[in-house]
Amino acid sequence: MIDVWGVGYDLVERMGLLSAERERAYCIGRVWFVDEAGRRVAGFDGGVFRGAYGNRFFSIPRGDLAHSMHLAIERQVQILYSRSIRAVWQNDLGVEVELSTGESRRFDLLVGADGMHSRVRECILGDERQFEKYLGYYAASFVAKGYPHRDEGTYLSFSRPGRQITRYAMRDGLTAFLLVFAANKRLLHGRHDLEAQKKVLREWFGNDGWECPEILKYLDVASEIYFDEVSQMHVPEWSRGRIALVGDAAYCPSLLAGAGSAFAMLGAYVLAGELKMSNGDHRVAFAAYEKQLRPFMEARQTSAANFANYFAPKTAGGIFLRDLALNLMRIPFIGGWLINRAFANRFSLPDHQ
C-alpha cells in the first residue's frame, strides 16, 4: 500500500490517471495503536492527513498504480518481461545492454530505475555498499487472504520496544501486514531466502502478544514476502555518460520517507522534461535533472533519517513519547503541523507540456 499526496498527487493528476486511481483508492479512516489486549492506546482520525493536504490524498496498492501506468504506455513502448540487465557497456555512440536471457540490445540512452539494489548503478558506479546508509531497521511485508480480524479503514499497529506490526484490511478478503524491527547490525542471510526471512521474523515477533501468533501462522504459509533493510542511497552522481539513474537507484530515502514511488515518478518526470527541453542532448539534460532535483531529495533523506527512531521506537520510553505525539495529532492545528514536518514532499513541478 502506498500513500499518494503532495508531488505524487500532482503527478498522477498530470498523467490523467487521477479519476481512475481515486475510484480504486482506500480511505484511511483511522490510525490506531493498540496494546496486547487490543485496547487502543494512541491514534488519530485519518482526516488529519486529508486535511493537511487539502483532501489531495489517497492510499492505493502499488500494483494498482503500476497497472494503470502500464495501460497508459503499453501501445507506445515495447515492454519486455522476465528479463533483467546483466551487464552494460557504453561509448560515444550508444549503450550496449546484455540481458539475463543472453541476448544483447543497443540503445541511445539507458535509464536505471531498478530500485535500491540497482544492477544498472552497480554496473556504472560499483558496489552498492559504498553508497548505502543503513538506518538500523528491517522491514517485511506480505498479503494474506482470509485473516479473521478486519477493522475496515484502519491502520492498526502493535508495538514493543524495537519492533512493530501493522495490518490493513484490503478488498477481496485480503489483509496487508507490515513488520518492522530494529537491528544494530545487518543480518546474514540471502536476500531471496524466503524461509530464512520467515525464521528471522518468527524470532523477533514469536513471543509477542496481541495477534502476533495468528499473524505468524499466516506468514508461515505466505509464498511471497518483501524483506529488506531500511536504508538510504547517497549516490554522488546520478548519471555517467549515456546512463542515468532515477528513483531509489539514485536517491533512495528509505520507506520511512513515505513517498518512494512518488519520488521515483518525480525523477522520471523531471528527467523526461529536461531531455525534451535540451532537444535530446543527454549531457545537458542529465546535468539539469540532477541540479534541479538533488537539493529536494537530500532534504527528504535528512527528514527520513531523523524520523527513523519514531517509526518503531527502540525503548518503552520512546514508545510512550511516540504515542503522546500521535494523540496530540487529534488536535487539528498540531496534527497538520506534525504531518507536514515529518512527511512534507512539496515540489514545484516544471511545466513540460
Short mmCIF file of C-alpha atoms in Angstrom, two decimals, residues 126-345:
data_model
loop_
_atom_site.label_atom_id
_atom_site.label_comp_id
_atom_site.label_asym_id
_atom_site.label_seq_id
_atom_site.Cartn_x
_atom_site.Cartn_y
_atom_site.Cartn_z
CA GLY A 126 30.30 -0.05 -8.33
CA ASP A 127 29.09 -1.95 -5.29
CA GLU A 128 26.01 -0.52 -3.54
CA ARG A 129 27.51 -0.67 -0.04
CA GLN A 130 29.70 2.36 -0.76
CA PHE A 131 26.52 4.45 -1.18
CA GLU A 132 24.27 2.85 1.43
CA LYS A 133 23.38 4.40 4.77
CA TYR A 134 21.75 1.73 6.94
CA LEU A 135 19.14 3.26 9.28
CA GLY A 136 19.10 0.43 11.83
CA TYR A 137 15.83 -1.27 10.88
CA TYR A 138 14.47 -4.09 8.75
CA ALA A 139 11.02 -4.14 7.17
CA ALA A 140 8.92 -7.01 5.90
CA SER A 141 5.52 -7.06 4.25
CA PHE A 142 3.12 -9.68 2.96
CA VAL A 143 -0.52 -10.10 1.98
CA ALA A 144 -2.78 -12.88 3.27
CA LYS A 145 -6.29 -13.99 2.38
CA GLY A 146 -8.90 -14.82 4.99
CA TYR A 147 -7.35 -13.21 8.05
CA PRO A 148 -10.25 -13.06 10.52
CA HIS A 149 -9.68 -9.62 12.06
CA ARG A 150 -10.59 -6.81 9.68
CA ASP A 151 -11.12 -3.32 11.24
CA GLU A 152 -12.03 -1.84 7.86
CA GLY A 153 -10.47 1.52 7.04
CA THR A 154 -7.99 1.36 9.94
CA TYR A 155 -4.20 1.20 10.01
CA LEU A 156 -3.87 -0.89 13.17
CA SER A 157 -0.47 -1.29 14.84
CA PHE A 158 1.01 -3.03 17.84
CA SER A 159 4.44 -2.08 19.23
CA ARG A 160 7.01 -3.47 21.57
CA PRO A 161 10.44 -1.86 22.07
CA GLY A 162 12.31 -2.17 18.79
CA ARG A 163 9.54 -3.81 16.77
CA GLN A 164 6.10 -3.13 15.34
CA ILE A 165 3.38 -4.98 13.40
CA THR A 166 0.76 -3.15 11.34
CA ARG A 167 -2.21 -4.57 9.45
CA TYR A 168 -4.67 -3.06 7.00
CA ALA A 169 -7.81 -4.68 5.54
CA MET A 170 -7.94 -4.72 1.74
CA ARG A 171 -10.63 -5.77 -0.73
CA ASP A 172 -11.47 -9.33 -1.70
CA GLY A 173 -10.78 -10.68 1.78
CA LEU A 174 -7.11 -9.69 1.72
CA THR A 175 -5.10 -8.18 4.57
CA ALA A 176 -1.73 -6.48 4.22
CA PHE A 177 0.85 -6.73 7.02
CA LEU A 178 3.95 -4.64 7.69
CA LEU A 179 6.54 -5.84 10.20
CA VAL A 180 9.40 -3.56 11.26
CA PHE A 181 12.18 -4.32 13.74
CA ALA A 182 15.42 -2.69 14.87
CA ALA A 183 18.75 -4.39 14.32
CA ASN A 184 22.08 -2.78 15.17
CA LYS A 185 23.86 -4.94 12.59
CA ARG A 186 22.82 -6.26 9.21
CA LEU A 187 21.54 -9.80 9.16
CA LEU A 188 23.45 -12.56 7.42
CA HIS A 189 21.03 -14.29 5.08
CA GLY A 190 20.30 -14.49 1.39
CA ARG A 191 18.21 -11.62 0.08
CA HIS A 192 15.89 -14.09 -1.66
CA ASP A 193 15.92 -16.83 1.00
CA LEU A 194 12.22 -16.93 1.92
CA GLU A 195 12.49 -19.49 4.72
CA ALA A 196 15.43 -17.70 6.36
CA GLN A 197 13.44 -14.47 6.32
CA LYS A 198 10.43 -16.13 7.92
CA LYS A 199 12.71 -17.61 10.58
CA VAL A 200 14.06 -14.15 11.42
CA LEU A 201 10.56 -12.71 11.75
CA ARG A 202 9.42 -15.56 13.99
CA GLU A 203 12.43 -14.94 16.24
CA TRP A 204 11.61 -11.24 16.54
CA PHE A 205 7.84 -11.46 16.96
CA GLY A 206 7.27 -15.02 18.18
CA ASN A 207 7.00 -14.13 21.89
CA ASP A 208 4.74 -11.09 21.47
CA GLY A 209 1.08 -10.87 22.37
CA TRP A 210 -1.90 -9.25 20.67
CA GLU A 211 -2.49 -11.02 17.32
CA CYS A 212 1.18 -11.83 16.68
CA PRO A 213 0.76 -15.64 16.96
CA GLU A 214 -2.07 -15.57 14.40
CA ILE A 215 -0.18 -13.26 12.04
CA LEU A 216 2.89 -15.50 12.15
CA LYS A 217 0.73 -18.51 11.19
CA TYR A 218 -0.33 -16.65 8.04
CA LEU A 219 3.29 -15.65 7.46
CA ASP A 220 4.32 -19.33 7.61
CA VAL A 221 2.22 -20.18 4.54
CA ALA A 222 2.95 -16.99 2.59
CA SER A 223 4.50 -17.77 -0.79
CA GLU A 224 5.96 -14.30 -1.22
CA ILE A 225 7.14 -11.57 1.17
CA TYR A 226 9.03 -8.32 0.88
CA PHE A 227 12.00 -8.28 3.24
CA ASP A 228 14.84 -5.75 3.23
CA GLU A 229 16.94 -3.47 5.37
CA VAL A 230 15.74 0.09 5.81
CA SER A 231 18.47 2.08 4.11
CA GLN A 232 19.16 5.17 2.09
CA MET A 233 21.29 5.54 -1.03
CA HIS A 234 23.58 8.57 -1.18
CA VAL A 235 24.90 8.41 -4.73
CA PRO A 236 27.43 11.14 -5.61
CA GLU A 237 26.44 11.29 -9.28
CA TRP A 238 23.13 10.30 -10.83
CA SER A 239 24.49 9.76 -14.32
CA ARG A 240 27.58 8.71 -16.16
CA GLY A 241 27.97 9.10 -19.89
CA ARG A 242 24.78 7.97 -21.59
CA ILE A 243 23.35 6.28 -18.47
CA ALA A 244 21.21 7.97 -15.81
CA LEU A 245 19.55 6.77 -12.58
CA VAL A 246 16.12 7.66 -11.18
CA GLY A 247 14.13 6.71 -8.11
CA ASP A 248 15.65 4.53 -5.41
CA ALA A 249 18.56 3.64 -7.70
CA ALA A 250 19.73 7.26 -7.41
CA TYR A 251 18.35 8.73 -4.20
CA CYS A 252 16.53 6.14 -2.09
CA PRO A 253 15.24 7.99 1.02
CA SER A 254 14.02 4.69 2.60
CA LEU A 255 10.42 3.61 3.18
CA LEU A 256 10.37 5.92 6.22
CA ALA A 257 10.03 8.87 3.85
CA GLY A 258 6.61 7.55 2.93
CA ALA A 259 6.74 8.56 -0.74
CA GLY A 260 9.31 6.45 -2.57
CA SER A 261 7.00 5.76 -5.51
CA ALA A 262 6.14 9.44 -5.85
CA PHE A 263 9.81 10.41 -5.79
CA ALA A 264 10.59 7.85 -8.50
CA MET A 265 7.78 9.27 -10.63
CA LEU A 266 9.07 12.77 -9.95
CA GLY A 267 12.57 11.84 -11.10
CA ALA A 268 11.25 10.29 -14.30
CA TYR A 269 9.09 13.35 -14.98
CA VAL A 270 11.91 15.84 -14.45
CA LEU A 271 14.40 13.78 -16.47
CA ALA A 272 11.98 13.35 -19.38
CA GLY A 273 11.24 17.05 -19.35
CA GLU A 274 14.92 18.00 -19.40
CA LEU A 275 15.57 15.63 -22.32
CA LYS A 276 12.75 17.34 -24.21
CA MET A 277 13.97 20.84 -23.34
CA SER A 278 17.53 20.01 -24.42
CA ASN A 279 16.41 18.51 -27.73
CA GLY A 280 17.81 15.14 -26.70
CA ASP A 281 21.26 16.35 -25.61
CA HIS A 282 21.72 13.92 -22.74
CA ARG A 283 24.72 15.73 -21.27
CA VAL A 284 22.71 18.92 -20.77
CA ALA A 285 19.57 17.06 -19.69
CA PHE A 286 21.27 14.79 -17.14
CA ALA A 287 23.06 17.72 -15.50
CA ALA A 288 19.89 19.84 -15.34
CA TYR A 289 17.87 16.94 -13.93
CA GLU A 290 20.29 16.41 -11.06
CA LYS A 291 20.76 20.10 -10.34
CA GLN A 292 17.02 20.60 -10.10
CA LEU A 293 16.16 17.56 -8.01
CA ARG A 294 19.15 16.81 -5.77
CA PRO A 295 18.55 19.52 -3.10
CA PHE A 296 14.94 18.39 -2.69
CA MET A 297 15.87 14.71 -2.39
CA GLU A 298 18.71 15.35 0.05
CA ALA A 299 16.27 17.25 2.28
CA ARG A 300 13.85 14.30 2.13
CA GLN A 301 16.63 11.90 3.08
CA THR A 302 17.55 14.03 6.10
CA SER A 303 13.92 14.13 7.20
CA ALA A 304 13.54 10.35 6.85
CA ALA A 305 16.70 9.65 8.83
CA ASN A 306 15.55 11.95 11.65
CA PHE A 307 12.17 10.22 11.68
CA ALA A 308 13.56 6.67 11.89
CA ASN A 309 13.53 6.29 15.67
CA TYR A 310 9.90 7.43 15.87
CA PHE A 311 8.75 4.82 13.35
CA ALA A 312 9.44 1.85 15.65
CA PRO A 313 10.94 3.19 18.91
CA LYS A 314 13.63 1.03 20.48
CA THR A 315 12.65 1.68 24.12
CA ALA A 316 9.48 1.76 26.21
CA GLY A 317 10.12 5.46 26.81
CA GLY A 318 10.34 6.05 23.07
CA ILE A 319 7.01 4.28 22.54
CA PHE A 320 5.42 6.45 25.25
CA LEU A 321 6.63 9.64 23.55
CA ARG A 322 5.54 8.39 20.12
CA ASP A 323 2.07 7.60 21.46
CA LEU A 324 1.88 11.02 23.08
CA ALA A 325 2.69 12.68 19.75
CA LEU A 326 0.08 10.54 17.96
CA ASN A 327 -2.60 11.56 20.43
CA LEU A 328 -1.67 15.21 20.01
CA MET A 329 -2.42 14.81 16.31
CA ARG A 330 -6.11 14.71 17.21
CA ILE A 331 -5.79 18.46 17.66
CA PRO A 332 -6.22 19.77 14.07
CA PHE A 333 -3.58 22.52 14.11
CA ILE A 334 -0.97 20.36 15.83
CA GLY A 335 -1.79 17.33 13.68
CA GLY A 336 -1.35 19.22 10.43
CA TRP A 337 1.91 20.75 11.62
CA LEU A 338 3.36 17.38 12.67
CA ILE A 339 2.38 15.71 9.39
CA ASN A 340 3.92 18.45 7.30
CA ARG A 341 7.07 18.39 9.40
CA ALA A 342 7.51 14.63 9.07
CA PHE A 343 6.21 13.98 5.55
CA ALA A 344 6.42 17.20 3.55
CA ASN A 345 7.12 16.40 -0.09
#
